[in-house]
mmCIF file of C-alpha atoms in Angstrom:
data_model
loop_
_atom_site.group_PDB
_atom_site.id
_atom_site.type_symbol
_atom_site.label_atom_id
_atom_site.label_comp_id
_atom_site.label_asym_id
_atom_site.label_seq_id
_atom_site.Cartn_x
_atom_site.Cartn_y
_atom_site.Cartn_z
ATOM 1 C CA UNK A 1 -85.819 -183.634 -128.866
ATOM 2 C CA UNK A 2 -84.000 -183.644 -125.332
ATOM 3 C CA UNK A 3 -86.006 -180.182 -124.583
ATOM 4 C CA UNK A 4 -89.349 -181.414 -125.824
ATOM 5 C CA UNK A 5 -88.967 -184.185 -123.499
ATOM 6 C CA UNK A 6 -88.146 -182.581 -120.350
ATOM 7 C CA UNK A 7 -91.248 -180.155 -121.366
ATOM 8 C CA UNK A 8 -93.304 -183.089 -121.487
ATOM 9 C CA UNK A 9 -91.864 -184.258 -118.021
ATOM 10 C CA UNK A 10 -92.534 -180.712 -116.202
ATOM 11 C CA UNK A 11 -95.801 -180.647 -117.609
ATOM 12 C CA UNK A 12 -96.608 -184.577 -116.339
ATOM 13 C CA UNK A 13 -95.200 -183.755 -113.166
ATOM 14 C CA UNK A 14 -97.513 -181.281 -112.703
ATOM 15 C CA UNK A 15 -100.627 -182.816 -114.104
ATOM 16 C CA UNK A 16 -100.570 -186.014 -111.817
ATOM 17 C CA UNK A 17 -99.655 -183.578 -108.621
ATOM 18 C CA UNK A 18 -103.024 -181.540 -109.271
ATOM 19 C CA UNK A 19 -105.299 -184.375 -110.938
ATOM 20 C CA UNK A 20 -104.961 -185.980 -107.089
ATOM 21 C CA UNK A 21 -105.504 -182.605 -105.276
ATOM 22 C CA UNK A 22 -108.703 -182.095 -107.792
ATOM 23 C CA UNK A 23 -110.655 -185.272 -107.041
ATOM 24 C CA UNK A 24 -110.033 -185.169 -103.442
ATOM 25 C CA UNK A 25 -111.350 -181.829 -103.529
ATOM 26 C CA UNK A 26 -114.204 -182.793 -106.002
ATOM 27 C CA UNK A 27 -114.910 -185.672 -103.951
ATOM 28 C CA UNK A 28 -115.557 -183.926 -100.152
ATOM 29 C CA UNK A 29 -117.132 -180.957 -101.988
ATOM 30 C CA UNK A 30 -119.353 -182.478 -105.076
ATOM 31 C CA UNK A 31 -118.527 -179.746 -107.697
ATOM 32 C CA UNK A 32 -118.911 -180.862 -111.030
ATOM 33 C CA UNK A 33 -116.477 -178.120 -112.588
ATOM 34 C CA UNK A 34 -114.038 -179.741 -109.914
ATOM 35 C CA UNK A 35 -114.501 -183.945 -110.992
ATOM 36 C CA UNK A 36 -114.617 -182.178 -114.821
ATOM 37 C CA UNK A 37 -110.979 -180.085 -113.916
ATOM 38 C CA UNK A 38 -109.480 -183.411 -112.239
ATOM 39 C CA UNK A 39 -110.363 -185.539 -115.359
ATOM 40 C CA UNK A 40 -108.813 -183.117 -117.776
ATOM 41 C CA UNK A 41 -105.627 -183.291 -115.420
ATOM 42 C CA UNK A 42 -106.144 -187.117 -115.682
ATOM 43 C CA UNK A 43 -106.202 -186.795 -119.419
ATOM 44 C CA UNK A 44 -103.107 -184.776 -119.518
ATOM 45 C CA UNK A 45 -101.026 -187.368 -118.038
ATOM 46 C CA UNK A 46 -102.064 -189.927 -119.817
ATOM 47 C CA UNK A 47 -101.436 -187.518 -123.294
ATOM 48 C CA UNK A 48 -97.925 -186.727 -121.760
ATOM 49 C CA UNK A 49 -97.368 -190.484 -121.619
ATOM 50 C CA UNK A 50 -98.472 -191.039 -124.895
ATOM 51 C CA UNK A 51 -96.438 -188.604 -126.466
ATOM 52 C CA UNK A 52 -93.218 -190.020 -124.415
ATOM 53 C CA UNK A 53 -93.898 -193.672 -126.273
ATOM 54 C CA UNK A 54 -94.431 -191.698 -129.515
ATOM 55 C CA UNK A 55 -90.958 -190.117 -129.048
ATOM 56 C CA UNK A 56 -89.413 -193.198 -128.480
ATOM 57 C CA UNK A 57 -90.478 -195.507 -130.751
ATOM 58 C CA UNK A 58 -89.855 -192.709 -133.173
ATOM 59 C CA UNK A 59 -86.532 -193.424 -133.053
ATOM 60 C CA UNK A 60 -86.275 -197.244 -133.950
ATOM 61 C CA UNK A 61 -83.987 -197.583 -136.629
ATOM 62 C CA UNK A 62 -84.834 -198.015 -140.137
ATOM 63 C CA UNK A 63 -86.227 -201.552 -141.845
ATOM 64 C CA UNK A 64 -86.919 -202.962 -144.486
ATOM 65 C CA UNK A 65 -90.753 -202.955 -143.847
ATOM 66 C CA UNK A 66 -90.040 -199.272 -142.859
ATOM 67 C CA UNK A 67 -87.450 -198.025 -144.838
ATOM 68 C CA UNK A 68 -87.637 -194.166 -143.739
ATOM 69 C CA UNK A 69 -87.652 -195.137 -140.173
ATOM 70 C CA UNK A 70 -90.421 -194.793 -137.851
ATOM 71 C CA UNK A 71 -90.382 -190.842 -137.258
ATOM 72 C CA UNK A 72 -93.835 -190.529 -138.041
ATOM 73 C CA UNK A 73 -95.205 -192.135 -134.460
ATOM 74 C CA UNK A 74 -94.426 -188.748 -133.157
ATOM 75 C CA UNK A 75 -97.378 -187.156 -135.730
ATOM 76 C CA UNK A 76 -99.656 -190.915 -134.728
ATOM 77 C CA UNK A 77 -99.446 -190.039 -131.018
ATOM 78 C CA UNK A 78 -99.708 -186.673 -131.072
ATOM 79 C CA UNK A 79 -103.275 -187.447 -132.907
ATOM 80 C CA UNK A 80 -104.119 -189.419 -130.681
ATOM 81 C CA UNK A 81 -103.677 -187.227 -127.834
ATOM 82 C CA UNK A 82 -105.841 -184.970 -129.855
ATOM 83 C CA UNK A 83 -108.673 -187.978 -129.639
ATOM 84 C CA UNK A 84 -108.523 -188.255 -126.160
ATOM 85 C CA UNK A 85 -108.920 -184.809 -124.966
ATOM 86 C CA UNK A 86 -112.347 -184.340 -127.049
ATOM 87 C CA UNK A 87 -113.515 -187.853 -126.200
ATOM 88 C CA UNK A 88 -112.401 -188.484 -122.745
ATOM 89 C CA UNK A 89 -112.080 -184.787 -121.565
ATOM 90 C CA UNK A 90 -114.707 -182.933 -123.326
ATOM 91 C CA UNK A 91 -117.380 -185.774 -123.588
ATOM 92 C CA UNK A 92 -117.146 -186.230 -119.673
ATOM 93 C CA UNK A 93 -116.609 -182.583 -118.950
ATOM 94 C CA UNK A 94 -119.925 -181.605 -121.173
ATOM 95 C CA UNK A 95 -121.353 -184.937 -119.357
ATOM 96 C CA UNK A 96 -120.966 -184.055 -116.176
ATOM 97 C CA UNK A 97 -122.018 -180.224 -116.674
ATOM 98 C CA UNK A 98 -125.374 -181.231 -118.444
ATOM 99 C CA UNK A 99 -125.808 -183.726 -115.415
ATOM 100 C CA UNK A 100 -125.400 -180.868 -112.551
ATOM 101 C CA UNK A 101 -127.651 -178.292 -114.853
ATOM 102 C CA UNK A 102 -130.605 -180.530 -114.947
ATOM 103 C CA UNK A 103 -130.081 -181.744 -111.468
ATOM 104 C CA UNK A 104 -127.676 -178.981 -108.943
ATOM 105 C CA UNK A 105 -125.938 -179.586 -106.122
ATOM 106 C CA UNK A 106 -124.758 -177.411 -103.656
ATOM 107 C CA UNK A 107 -121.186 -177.164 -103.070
ATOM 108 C CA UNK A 108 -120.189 -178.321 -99.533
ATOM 109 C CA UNK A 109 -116.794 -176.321 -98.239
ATOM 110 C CA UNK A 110 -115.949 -174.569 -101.554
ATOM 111 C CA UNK A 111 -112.769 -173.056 -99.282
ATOM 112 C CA UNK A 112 -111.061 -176.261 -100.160
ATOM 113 C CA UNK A 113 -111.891 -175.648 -103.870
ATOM 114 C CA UNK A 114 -110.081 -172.710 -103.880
ATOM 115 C CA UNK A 115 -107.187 -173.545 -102.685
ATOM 116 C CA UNK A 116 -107.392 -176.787 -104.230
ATOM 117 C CA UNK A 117 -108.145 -174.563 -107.580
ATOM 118 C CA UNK A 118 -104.922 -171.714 -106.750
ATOM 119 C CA UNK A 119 -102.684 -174.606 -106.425
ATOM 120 C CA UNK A 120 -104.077 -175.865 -109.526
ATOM 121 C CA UNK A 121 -103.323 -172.136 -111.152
ATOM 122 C CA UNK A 122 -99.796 -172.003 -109.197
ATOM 123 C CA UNK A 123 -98.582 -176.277 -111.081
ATOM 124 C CA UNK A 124 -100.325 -175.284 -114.028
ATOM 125 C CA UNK A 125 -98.777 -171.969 -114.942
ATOM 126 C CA UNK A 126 -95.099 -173.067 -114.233
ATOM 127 C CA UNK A 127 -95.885 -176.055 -116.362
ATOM 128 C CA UNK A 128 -96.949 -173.409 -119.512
ATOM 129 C CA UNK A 129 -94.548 -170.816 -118.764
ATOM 130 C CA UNK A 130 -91.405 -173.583 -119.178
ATOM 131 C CA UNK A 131 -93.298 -174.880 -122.363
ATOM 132 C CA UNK A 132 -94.006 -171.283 -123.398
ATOM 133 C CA UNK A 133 -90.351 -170.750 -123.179
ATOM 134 C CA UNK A 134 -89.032 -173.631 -125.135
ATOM 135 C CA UNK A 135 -91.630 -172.648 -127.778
ATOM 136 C CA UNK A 136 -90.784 -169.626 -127.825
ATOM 137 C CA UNK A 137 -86.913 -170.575 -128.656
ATOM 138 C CA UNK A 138 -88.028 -172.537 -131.518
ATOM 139 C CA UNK A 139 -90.225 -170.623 -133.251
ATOM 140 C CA UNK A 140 -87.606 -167.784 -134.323
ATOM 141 C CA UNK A 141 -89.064 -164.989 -135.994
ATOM 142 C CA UNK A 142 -92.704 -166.826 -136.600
ATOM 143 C CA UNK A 143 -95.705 -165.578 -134.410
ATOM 144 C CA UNK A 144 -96.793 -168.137 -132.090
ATOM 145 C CA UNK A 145 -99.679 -169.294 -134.670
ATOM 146 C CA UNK A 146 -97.502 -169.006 -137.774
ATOM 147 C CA UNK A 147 -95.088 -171.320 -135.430
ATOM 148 C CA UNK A 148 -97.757 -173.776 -134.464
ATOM 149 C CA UNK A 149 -99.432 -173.932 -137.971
ATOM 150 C CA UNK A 150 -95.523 -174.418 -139.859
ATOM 151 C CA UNK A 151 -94.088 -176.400 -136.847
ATOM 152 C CA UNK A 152 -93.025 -179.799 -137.526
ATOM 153 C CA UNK A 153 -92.757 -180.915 -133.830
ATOM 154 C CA UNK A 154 -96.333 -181.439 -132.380
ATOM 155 C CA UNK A 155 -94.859 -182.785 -128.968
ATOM 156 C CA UNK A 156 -93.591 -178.724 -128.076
ATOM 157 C CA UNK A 157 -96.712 -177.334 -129.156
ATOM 158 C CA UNK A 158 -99.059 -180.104 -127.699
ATOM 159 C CA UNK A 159 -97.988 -179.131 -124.075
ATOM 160 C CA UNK A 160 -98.447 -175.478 -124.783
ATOM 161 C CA UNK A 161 -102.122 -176.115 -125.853
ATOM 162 C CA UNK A 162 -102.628 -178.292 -123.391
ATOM 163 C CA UNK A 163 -101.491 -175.861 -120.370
ATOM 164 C CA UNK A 164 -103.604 -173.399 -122.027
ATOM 165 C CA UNK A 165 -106.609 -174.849 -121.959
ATOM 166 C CA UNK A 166 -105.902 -176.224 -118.319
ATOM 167 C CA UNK A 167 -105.121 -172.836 -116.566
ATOM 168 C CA UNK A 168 -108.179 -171.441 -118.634
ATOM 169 C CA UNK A 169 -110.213 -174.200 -117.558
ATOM 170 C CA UNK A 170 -109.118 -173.601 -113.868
ATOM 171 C CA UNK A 171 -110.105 -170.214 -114.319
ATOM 172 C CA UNK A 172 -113.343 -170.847 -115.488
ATOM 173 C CA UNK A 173 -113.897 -173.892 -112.900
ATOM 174 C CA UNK A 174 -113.065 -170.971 -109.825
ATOM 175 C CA UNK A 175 -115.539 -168.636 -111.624
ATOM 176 C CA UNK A 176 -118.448 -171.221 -111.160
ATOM 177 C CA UNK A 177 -117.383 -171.983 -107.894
ATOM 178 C CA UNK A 178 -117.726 -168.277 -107.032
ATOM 179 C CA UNK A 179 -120.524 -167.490 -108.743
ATOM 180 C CA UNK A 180 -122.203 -170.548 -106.938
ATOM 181 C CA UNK A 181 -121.901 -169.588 -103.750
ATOM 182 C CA UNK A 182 -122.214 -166.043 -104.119
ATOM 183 C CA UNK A 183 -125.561 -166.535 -105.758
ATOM 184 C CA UNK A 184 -126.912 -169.634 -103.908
ATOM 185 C CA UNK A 185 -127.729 -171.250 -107.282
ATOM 186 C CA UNK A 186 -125.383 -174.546 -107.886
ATOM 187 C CA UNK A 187 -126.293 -174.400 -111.801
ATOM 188 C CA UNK A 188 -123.061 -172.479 -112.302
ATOM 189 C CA UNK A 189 -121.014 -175.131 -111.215
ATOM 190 C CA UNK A 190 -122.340 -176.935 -114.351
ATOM 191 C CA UNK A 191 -122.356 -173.955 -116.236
ATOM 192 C CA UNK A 192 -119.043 -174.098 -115.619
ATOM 193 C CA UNK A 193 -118.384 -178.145 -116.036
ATOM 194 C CA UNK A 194 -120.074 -177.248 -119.506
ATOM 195 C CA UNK A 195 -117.821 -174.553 -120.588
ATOM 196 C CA UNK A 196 -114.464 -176.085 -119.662
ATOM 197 C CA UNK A 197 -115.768 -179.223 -121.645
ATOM 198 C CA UNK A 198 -115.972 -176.472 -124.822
ATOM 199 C CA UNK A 199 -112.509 -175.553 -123.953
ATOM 200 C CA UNK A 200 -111.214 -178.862 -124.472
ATOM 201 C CA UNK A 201 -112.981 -179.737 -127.393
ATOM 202 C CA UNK A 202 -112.078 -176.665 -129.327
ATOM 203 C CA UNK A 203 -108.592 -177.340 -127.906
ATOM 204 C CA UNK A 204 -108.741 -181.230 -129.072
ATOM 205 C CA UNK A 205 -110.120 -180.017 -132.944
ATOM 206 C CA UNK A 206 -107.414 -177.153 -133.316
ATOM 207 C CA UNK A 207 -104.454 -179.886 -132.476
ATOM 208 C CA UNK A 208 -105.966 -182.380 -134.733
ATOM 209 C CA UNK A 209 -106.402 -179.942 -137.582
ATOM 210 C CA UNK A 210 -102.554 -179.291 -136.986
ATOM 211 C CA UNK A 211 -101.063 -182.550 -136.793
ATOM 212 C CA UNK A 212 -103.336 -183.844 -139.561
ATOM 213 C CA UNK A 213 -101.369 -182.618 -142.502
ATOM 214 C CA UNK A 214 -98.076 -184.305 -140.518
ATOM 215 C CA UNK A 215 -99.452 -187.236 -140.258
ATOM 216 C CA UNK A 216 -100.417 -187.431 -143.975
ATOM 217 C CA UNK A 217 -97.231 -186.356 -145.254
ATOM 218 C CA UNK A 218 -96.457 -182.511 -145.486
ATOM 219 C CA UNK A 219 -94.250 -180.705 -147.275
ATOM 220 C CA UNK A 220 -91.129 -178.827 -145.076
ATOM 221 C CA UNK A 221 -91.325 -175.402 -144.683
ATOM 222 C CA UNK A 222 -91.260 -172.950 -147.960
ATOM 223 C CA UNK A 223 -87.819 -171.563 -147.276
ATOM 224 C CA UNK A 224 -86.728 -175.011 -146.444
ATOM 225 C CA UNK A 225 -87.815 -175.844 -150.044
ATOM 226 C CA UNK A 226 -87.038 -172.407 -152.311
ATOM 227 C CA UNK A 227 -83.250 -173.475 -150.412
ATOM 228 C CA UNK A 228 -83.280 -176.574 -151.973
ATOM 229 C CA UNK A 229 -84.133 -175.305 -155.527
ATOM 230 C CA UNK A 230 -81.396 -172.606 -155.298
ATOM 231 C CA UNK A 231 -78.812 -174.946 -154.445
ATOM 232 C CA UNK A 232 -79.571 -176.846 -157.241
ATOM 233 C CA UNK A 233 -79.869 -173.755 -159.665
ATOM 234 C CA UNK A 234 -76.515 -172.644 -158.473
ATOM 235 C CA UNK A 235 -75.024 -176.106 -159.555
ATOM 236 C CA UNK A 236 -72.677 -175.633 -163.149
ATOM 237 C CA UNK A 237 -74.228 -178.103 -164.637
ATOM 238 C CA UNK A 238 -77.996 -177.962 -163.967
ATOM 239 C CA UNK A 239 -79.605 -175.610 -166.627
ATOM 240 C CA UNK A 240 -83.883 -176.241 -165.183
ATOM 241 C CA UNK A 241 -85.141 -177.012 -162.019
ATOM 242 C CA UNK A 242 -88.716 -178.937 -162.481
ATOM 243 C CA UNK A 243 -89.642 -179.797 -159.305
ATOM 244 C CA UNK A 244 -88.676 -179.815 -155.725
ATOM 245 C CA UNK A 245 -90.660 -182.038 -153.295
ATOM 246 C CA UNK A 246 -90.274 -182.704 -149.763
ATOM 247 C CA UNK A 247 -92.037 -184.633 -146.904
ATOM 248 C CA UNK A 248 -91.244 -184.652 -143.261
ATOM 249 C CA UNK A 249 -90.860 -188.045 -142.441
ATOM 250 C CA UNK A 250 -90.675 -186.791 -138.713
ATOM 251 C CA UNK A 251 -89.734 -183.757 -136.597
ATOM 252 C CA UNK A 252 -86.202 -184.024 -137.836
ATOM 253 C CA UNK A 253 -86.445 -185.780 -140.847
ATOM 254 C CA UNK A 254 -86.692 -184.236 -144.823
ATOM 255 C CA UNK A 255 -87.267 -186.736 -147.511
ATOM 256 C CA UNK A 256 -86.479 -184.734 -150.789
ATOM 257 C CA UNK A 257 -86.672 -185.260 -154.329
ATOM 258 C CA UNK A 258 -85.844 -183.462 -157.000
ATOM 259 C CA UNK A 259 -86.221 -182.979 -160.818
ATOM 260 C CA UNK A 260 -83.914 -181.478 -162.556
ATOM 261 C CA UNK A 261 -82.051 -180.552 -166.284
ATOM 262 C CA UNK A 262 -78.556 -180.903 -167.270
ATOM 263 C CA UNK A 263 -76.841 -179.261 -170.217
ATOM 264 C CA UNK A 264 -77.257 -180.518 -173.053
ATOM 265 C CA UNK A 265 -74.534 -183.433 -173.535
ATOM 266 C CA UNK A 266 -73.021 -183.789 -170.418
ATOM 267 C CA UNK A 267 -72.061 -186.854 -169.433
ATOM 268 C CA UNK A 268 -73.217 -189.868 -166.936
ATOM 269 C CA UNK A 269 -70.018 -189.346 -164.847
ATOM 270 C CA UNK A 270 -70.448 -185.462 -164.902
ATOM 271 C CA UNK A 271 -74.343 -186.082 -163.406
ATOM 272 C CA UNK A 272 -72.954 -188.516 -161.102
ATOM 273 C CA UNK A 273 -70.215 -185.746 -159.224
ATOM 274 C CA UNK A 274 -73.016 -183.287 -159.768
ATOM 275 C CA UNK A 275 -75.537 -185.027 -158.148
ATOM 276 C CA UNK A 276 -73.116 -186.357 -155.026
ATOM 277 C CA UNK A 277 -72.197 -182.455 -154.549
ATOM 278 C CA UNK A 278 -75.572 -180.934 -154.751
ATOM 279 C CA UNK A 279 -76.699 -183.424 -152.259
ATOM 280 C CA UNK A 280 -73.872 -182.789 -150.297
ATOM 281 C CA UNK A 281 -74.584 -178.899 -150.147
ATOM 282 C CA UNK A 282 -78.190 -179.666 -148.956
ATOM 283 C CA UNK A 283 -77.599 -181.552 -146.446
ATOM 284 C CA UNK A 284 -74.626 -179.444 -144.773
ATOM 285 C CA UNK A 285 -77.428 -175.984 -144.891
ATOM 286 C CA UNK A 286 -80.200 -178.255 -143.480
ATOM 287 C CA UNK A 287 -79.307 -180.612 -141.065
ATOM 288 C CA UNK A 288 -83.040 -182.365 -141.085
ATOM 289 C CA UNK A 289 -82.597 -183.535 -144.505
ATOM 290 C CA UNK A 290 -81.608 -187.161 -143.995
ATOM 291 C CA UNK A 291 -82.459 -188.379 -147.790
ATOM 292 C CA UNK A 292 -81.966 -186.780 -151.374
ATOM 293 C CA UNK A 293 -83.390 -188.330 -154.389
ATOM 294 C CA UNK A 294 -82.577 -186.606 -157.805
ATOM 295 C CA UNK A 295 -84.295 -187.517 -161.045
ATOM 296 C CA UNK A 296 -81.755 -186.265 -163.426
ATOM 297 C CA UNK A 297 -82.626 -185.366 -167.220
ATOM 298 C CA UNK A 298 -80.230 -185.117 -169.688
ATOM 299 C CA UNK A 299 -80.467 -184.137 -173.504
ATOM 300 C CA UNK A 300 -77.834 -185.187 -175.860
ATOM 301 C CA UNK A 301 -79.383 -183.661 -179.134
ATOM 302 C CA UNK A 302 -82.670 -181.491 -179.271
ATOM 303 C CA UNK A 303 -84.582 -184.045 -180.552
ATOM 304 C CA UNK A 304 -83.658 -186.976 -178.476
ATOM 305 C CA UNK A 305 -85.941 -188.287 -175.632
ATOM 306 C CA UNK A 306 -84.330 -187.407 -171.940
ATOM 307 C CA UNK A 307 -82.732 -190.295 -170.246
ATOM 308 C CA UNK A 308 -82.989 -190.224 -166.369
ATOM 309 C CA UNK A 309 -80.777 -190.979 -163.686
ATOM 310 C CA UNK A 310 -81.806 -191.229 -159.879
ATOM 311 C CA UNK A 311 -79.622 -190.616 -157.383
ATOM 312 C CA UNK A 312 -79.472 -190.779 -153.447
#
């Protein structure tokens, strides 16, 4: 959590710098692909904001009207965040590109745009190399879209989307620039307001796809879970594992319960010390597992009716 957050800082830090340089720049020279670039900086910030609050109020303790604690806000905000960059940045980035098509401008001093644009390039790449790093410590042995797609900690991987699509955008918002002035014709500059507005939409759909299925309640990772089922296998007294479901109630937080079989006429006090170990053992291998439930089955004869016992 403590690197996520100081990933989040170093990428604010850099947003607000820019965003000013940007509409400064947009503002003496009257390129669209500039106002659209200073925007999306704009939006940044405020995402990098949102998913500070999101960390923090994820970790209020638990209540009674929230008995899991509030974890989930990091999944809320990170949706959210997901909102705003197609609504905000897209909408006025494919806003302001359709305006400049139908109606160009010429771009007065474009020098300033470039440098305005390579310090842009300079912020915005330190920014995604130190949250390309952090990612890439995370993610183990996972490719970097098998990491984001099983990742349970949207606020790492929001940041590395984000400075994606910036120092893309920044790219493309220097190509229309360039183009503009080498051609005479200011429709680029829209052009290019246009494209980095499809940038951040695709962007904004991709992150909401991904933090979707956290929000709603998905299941930890598959090893995470086939763990889980041979710990309780390897347990003396458990002859059937039924089922094993989990939910991350947060980045760091595994809500698990499981169904399982004991031999046939053992007793309450022998599921009790079988149940305390087992969820002992699974929470020593995996440290995100806060809570164990186990719905315990046990036969006494073959044809009596199992009696259950649930355990935390």
């Amino acid at each position: 959590m403590a690197e996520s957050k100081a990933v989040i800082y170093a990428a604010m830090g850099g947003n607000l710098a820019i965003a000013v340089t940007k509409f400064v720049a947009a503002t003496i020279t009257g390129s669209s692909a500039m106002l659209s670039e200073g925007i999306h900086s704009v939006v940044d910030t405020g995402n990098q904001i949102l998913l500070l609050l999101g960390m923090k109020r994820a970790q209020r303790p638990a209540s009674p009207a929230f008995p899991f604690g509030h974890g989930k806000e990091v999944y809320f905000w990170s949706f959210v965040v997901a909102l705003l960059i197609f609504a905000i940045g897209s909408g006025v980035s494919l806003y302001e590109g359709v305006i400049h098509i139908m109606n160009p401008e010429p771009i007065e001093s474009p020098l300033i745009n470039y440098i305005v644009l390579g310090l842009g390039i300079l912020f915005e790449g330190a920014s995604w190399a130190f949250a390309l790093n952090s990612f890439r410590k995370t993610k183990g042995k996972w490719s970097y879209l098998e990491a984001v797609h099983r990742g349970k900690d949207p606020s790492l991987f929001v940041v590395v989307f984000e400075d994606s699509a910036a120092l893309l955008g920044l790219v493309v918002a220097m190509a229309g620039v360039g183009l503009s002035q080498w051609t005479g014709l200011a429709i680029f500059d829209g052009i290019a307001s246009v494209i980095i507005g499809l940038i951040l939409g695709g962007t904004a759909i991709w992150l909401a796809a991904e933090t979707k299925g956290l929000l709603i309640g998905e299941s930890a990772n598959r090893h995470v879970v086939e763990d889980i089922r041979r710990l309780a296998r390897e347990s003396d007294d458990i002859v059937a594992v039924n089922e094993v479901l989990t939910m991350h109630m947060g980045p760091e937080f595994v809500l698990v319960n499981l169904s399982v079989r004991f031999e046939r006429g053992t007793t309450a006090e022998r599921i009790e010390r079988a149940i305390a170990e087992l969820d002992k053992r699974i929470k020593q291998e995996h440290e995100s597992v806060k809570r164990v439930f186990v719905e315990a089955e046990a036969r006494a004869g073959v044809d009596d009716e199992p009696s259950t016992v649930t355990a935390n």
